């Protein structure tokens, strides 16, 4: 069993269909492809939120949601050694790769390397995979960002 974490605005934390990622796209999905971005540690999820914040307001009114992923849900692990050189800055490449994995609904999601913290991982869940039904969504909880972090936004 793997536990992964999301952090987001309270108005959107209950989205388990990947609506936000589908609307805006991300590092591992182009616009039009639904997914849920999670992290293997809540602290990594906080850092991800921090680096993507476009201002202090993006760091307020937050909540977390965790997902328990059983082994039967099958996550594909992206082999970092096989990624092209410079993948960290090549969104066209990572979006293409993510789209290939997400469109093959044989996996409930996939594990990718973190750009922010080398050696740690994010998990991209596929709500359209039949195996996603095996993933247990935990109740959301309010999250107050530490004021010392807010001072840097």
mmCIF file of C-alpha atoms in Angstrom:
data_model
loop_
_atom_site.group_PDB
_atom_site.id
_atom_site.type_symbol
_atom_site.label_atom_id
_atom_site.label_comp_id
_atom_site.label_asym_id
_atom_site.label_seq_id
_atom_site.Cartn_x
_atom_site.Cartn_y
_atom_site.Cartn_z
ATOM 1 C CA UNK A 1 0.000 0.000 0.000
ATOM 2 C CA UNK A 2 1.323 3.414 -0.972
ATOM 3 C CA UNK A 3 -0.048 6.644 0.488
ATOM 4 C CA UNK A 4 0.220 9.765 -1.698
ATOM 5 C CA UNK A 5 -0.793 13.350 -1.013
ATOM 6 C CA UNK A 6 -2.319 16.339 -2.797
ATOM 7 C CA UNK A 7 -2.565 19.920 -1.639
ATOM 8 C CA UNK A 8 -4.814 22.515 -3.210
ATOM 9 C CA UNK A 9 -7.373 25.243 -2.683
ATOM 10 C CA UNK A 10 -10.280 24.095 -0.519
ATOM 11 C CA UNK A 11 -12.695 24.721 -3.399
ATOM 12 C CA UNK A 12 -10.922 22.168 -5.607
ATOM 13 C CA UNK A 13 -9.417 19.573 -3.253
ATOM 14 C CA UNK A 14 -12.393 17.228 -3.624
ATOM 15 C CA UNK A 15 -11.840 16.916 -7.384
ATOM 16 C CA UNK A 16 -11.041 13.254 -7.958
ATOM 17 C CA UNK A 17 -11.687 13.410 -11.712
ATOM 18 C CA UNK A 18 -8.640 15.468 -12.709
ATOM 19 C CA UNK A 19 -10.695 18.407 -13.964
ATOM 20 C CA UNK A 20 -8.063 21.051 -13.137
ATOM 21 C CA UNK A 21 -5.227 19.172 -14.828
ATOM 22 C CA UNK A 22 -7.455 18.500 -17.843
ATOM 23 C CA UNK A 23 -8.303 22.194 -18.133
ATOM 24 C CA UNK A 24 -4.800 23.611 -17.645
ATOM 25 C CA UNK A 25 -2.340 20.782 -18.353
ATOM 26 C CA UNK A 26 0.835 20.188 -16.384
ATOM 27 C CA UNK A 27 4.342 18.785 -16.617
ATOM 28 C CA UNK A 28 3.072 15.256 -17.303
ATOM 29 C CA UNK A 29 -0.232 15.899 -19.108
ATOM 30 C CA UNK A 30 -1.311 18.151 -21.969
ATOM 31 C CA UNK A 31 -4.540 20.157 -21.852
ATOM 32 C CA UNK A 32 -7.483 17.822 -22.427
ATOM 33 C CA UNK A 33 -6.028 14.839 -20.537
ATOM 34 C CA UNK A 34 -7.336 14.346 -16.986
ATOM 35 C CA UNK A 35 -5.095 13.319 -14.095
ATOM 36 C CA UNK A 36 -4.441 14.005 -10.417
ATOM 37 C CA UNK A 37 -1.003 15.197 -9.327
ATOM 38 C CA UNK A 38 0.147 13.794 -5.980
ATOM 39 C CA UNK A 39 3.412 13.450 -4.079
ATOM 40 C CA UNK A 40 4.899 10.595 -2.081
ATOM 41 C CA UNK A 41 5.329 12.954 0.902
ATOM 42 C CA UNK A 42 3.078 15.761 2.104
ATOM 43 C CA UNK A 43 6.161 17.975 2.432
ATOM 44 C CA UNK A 44 6.932 17.459 -1.268
ATOM 45 C CA UNK A 45 3.321 18.349 -2.110
ATOM 46 C CA UNK A 46 3.806 21.603 -0.142
ATOM 47 C CA UNK A 47 6.987 22.384 -2.090
ATOM 48 C CA UNK A 48 5.220 21.652 -5.388
ATOM 49 C CA UNK A 49 2.414 24.028 -4.415
ATOM 50 C CA UNK A 50 4.969 26.651 -3.348
ATOM 51 C CA UNK A 51 6.960 26.651 -6.601
ATOM 52 C CA UNK A 52 3.797 26.828 -8.701
ATOM 53 C CA UNK A 53 2.179 29.619 -6.653
ATOM 54 C CA UNK A 54 1.676 32.820 -8.598
ATOM 55 C CA UNK A 55 1.218 34.869 -5.458
ATOM 56 C CA UNK A 56 0.415 34.757 -1.764
ATOM 57 C CA UNK A 57 -3.285 34.093 -2.389
ATOM 58 C CA UNK A 58 -2.393 30.766 -4.029
ATOM 59 C CA UNK A 59 -0.987 29.653 -0.674
ATOM 60 C CA UNK A 60 -4.088 30.474 1.383
ATOM 61 C CA UNK A 61 -7.280 28.472 2.001
ATOM 62 C CA UNK A 62 -5.567 25.156 1.373
ATOM 63 C CA UNK A 63 -6.559 21.597 2.096
ATOM 64 C CA UNK A 64 -4.929 18.216 1.685
ATOM 65 C CA UNK A 65 -6.245 14.913 0.443
ATOM 66 C CA UNK A 66 -4.440 11.605 0.583
ATOM 67 C CA UNK A 67 -4.959 8.510 -1.529
ATOM 68 C CA UNK A 68 -4.183 4.952 -0.443
ATOM 69 C CA UNK A 69 -2.994 2.975 -3.449
ATOM 70 C CA UNK A 70 -2.998 -0.815 -3.092
ATOM 71 C CA UNK A 71 -0.498 -2.883 -5.077
ATOM 72 C CA UNK A 72 -3.400 -4.203 -7.171
ATOM 73 C CA UNK A 73 -3.942 -0.695 -8.557
ATOM 74 C CA UNK A 74 -0.672 -1.006 -10.513
ATOM 75 C CA UNK A 75 1.419 2.116 -10.875
ATOM 76 C CA UNK A 76 3.872 2.434 -13.752
ATOM 77 C CA UNK A 77 7.274 3.740 -12.647
ATOM 78 C CA UNK A 78 8.983 6.021 -15.144
ATOM 79 C CA UNK A 79 12.650 5.007 -15.381
ATOM 80 C CA UNK A 80 14.610 8.206 -14.796
ATOM 81 C CA UNK A 81 17.652 6.765 -16.578
ATOM 82 C CA UNK A 82 15.602 6.375 -19.766
ATOM 83 C CA UNK A 83 14.287 9.948 -19.844
ATOM 84 C CA UNK A 84 15.856 12.210 -22.444
ATOM 85 C CA UNK A 85 18.564 14.613 -21.333
ATOM 86 C CA UNK A 86 17.019 17.876 -20.163
ATOM 87 C CA UNK A 87 13.569 16.343 -19.621
ATOM 88 C CA UNK A 88 13.097 18.640 -16.613
ATOM 89 C CA UNK A 89 12.657 21.619 -18.941
ATOM 90 C CA UNK A 90 11.071 19.851 -21.912
ATOM 91 C CA UNK A 91 7.338 20.017 -21.236
ATOM 92 C CA UNK A 92 6.466 18.841 -24.754
ATOM 93 C CA UNK A 93 8.408 15.627 -24.087
ATOM 94 C CA UNK A 94 7.071 14.976 -20.573
ATOM 95 C CA UNK A 95 3.504 15.790 -21.642
ATOM 96 C CA UNK A 96 3.827 13.414 -24.595
ATOM 97 C CA UNK A 97 5.192 10.653 -22.346
ATOM 98 C CA UNK A 98 2.510 11.242 -19.721
ATOM 99 C CA UNK A 99 -0.212 11.201 -22.359
ATOM 100 C CA UNK A 100 0.989 7.803 -23.620
ATOM 101 C CA UNK A 101 0.780 6.356 -20.105
ATOM 102 C CA UNK A 102 -2.542 8.012 -19.242
ATOM 103 C CA UNK A 103 -4.216 6.900 -22.471
ATOM 104 C CA UNK A 104 -3.167 3.304 -21.731
ATOM 105 C CA UNK A 105 -5.616 2.796 -18.881
ATOM 106 C CA UNK A 106 -3.810 -0.381 -17.751
ATOM 107 C CA UNK A 107 -2.338 1.609 -14.849
ATOM 108 C CA UNK A 108 -4.031 3.568 -12.064
ATOM 109 C CA UNK A 109 -1.232 6.081 -12.476
ATOM 110 C CA UNK A 110 2.502 6.498 -12.771
ATOM 111 C CA UNK A 111 5.450 7.444 -10.593
ATOM 112 C CA UNK A 112 7.724 10.227 -11.832
ATOM 113 C CA UNK A 113 10.874 11.836 -10.463
ATOM 114 C CA UNK A 114 10.523 15.133 -8.627
ATOM 115 C CA UNK A 115 12.294 18.051 -10.271
ATOM 116 C CA UNK A 116 12.250 20.008 -7.010
ATOM 117 C CA UNK A 117 13.729 17.307 -4.758
ATOM 118 C CA UNK A 118 16.021 14.851 -6.570
ATOM 119 C CA UNK A 119 15.490 11.314 -5.315
ATOM 120 C CA UNK A 120 11.861 11.887 -4.376
ATOM 121 C CA UNK A 121 8.795 11.198 -6.489
ATOM 122 C CA UNK A 122 5.439 12.502 -7.537
ATOM 123 C CA UNK A 123 2.581 10.246 -8.533
ATOM 124 C CA UNK A 124 0.207 11.087 -11.369
ATOM 125 C CA UNK A 125 -3.104 9.266 -10.909
ATOM 126 C CA UNK A 126 -5.349 8.359 -13.824
ATOM 127 C CA UNK A 127 -9.024 8.767 -12.843
ATOM 128 C CA UNK A 128 -10.075 7.228 -16.184
ATOM 129 C CA UNK A 129 -8.338 3.920 -15.514
ATOM 130 C CA UNK A 130 -10.589 1.095 -14.292
ATOM 131 C CA UNK A 131 -7.869 0.399 -11.693
ATOM 132 C CA UNK A 132 -8.395 3.864 -10.189
ATOM 133 C CA UNK A 133 -11.494 2.403 -8.502
ATOM 134 C CA UNK A 134 -9.101 0.434 -6.278
ATOM 135 C CA UNK A 135 -7.512 3.673 -5.016
ATOM 136 C CA UNK A 136 -9.009 4.789 -1.708
ATOM 137 C CA UNK A 137 -9.534 8.530 -1.382
ATOM 138 C CA UNK A 138 -9.070 9.738 2.198
ATOM 139 C CA UNK A 139 -11.131 12.610 3.630
ATOM 140 C CA UNK A 140 -9.741 16.066 2.931
ATOM 141 C CA UNK A 141 -8.345 18.189 5.757
ATOM 142 C CA UNK A 142 -7.706 21.905 6.054
ATOM 143 C CA UNK A 143 -4.042 22.888 5.807
ATOM 144 C CA UNK A 144 -2.536 26.114 7.139
ATOM 145 C CA UNK A 145 0.683 27.110 5.392
ATOM 146 C CA UNK A 146 3.456 28.145 7.781
ATOM 147 C CA UNK A 147 3.750 31.936 7.909
ATOM 148 C CA UNK A 148 7.520 31.697 7.324
ATOM 149 C CA UNK A 149 6.854 30.180 3.902
ATOM 150 C CA UNK A 150 4.153 32.739 3.162
ATOM 151 C CA UNK A 151 6.691 35.495 3.763
ATOM 152 C CA UNK A 152 8.563 34.305 0.647
ATOM 153 C CA UNK A 153 5.642 34.334 -1.774
#
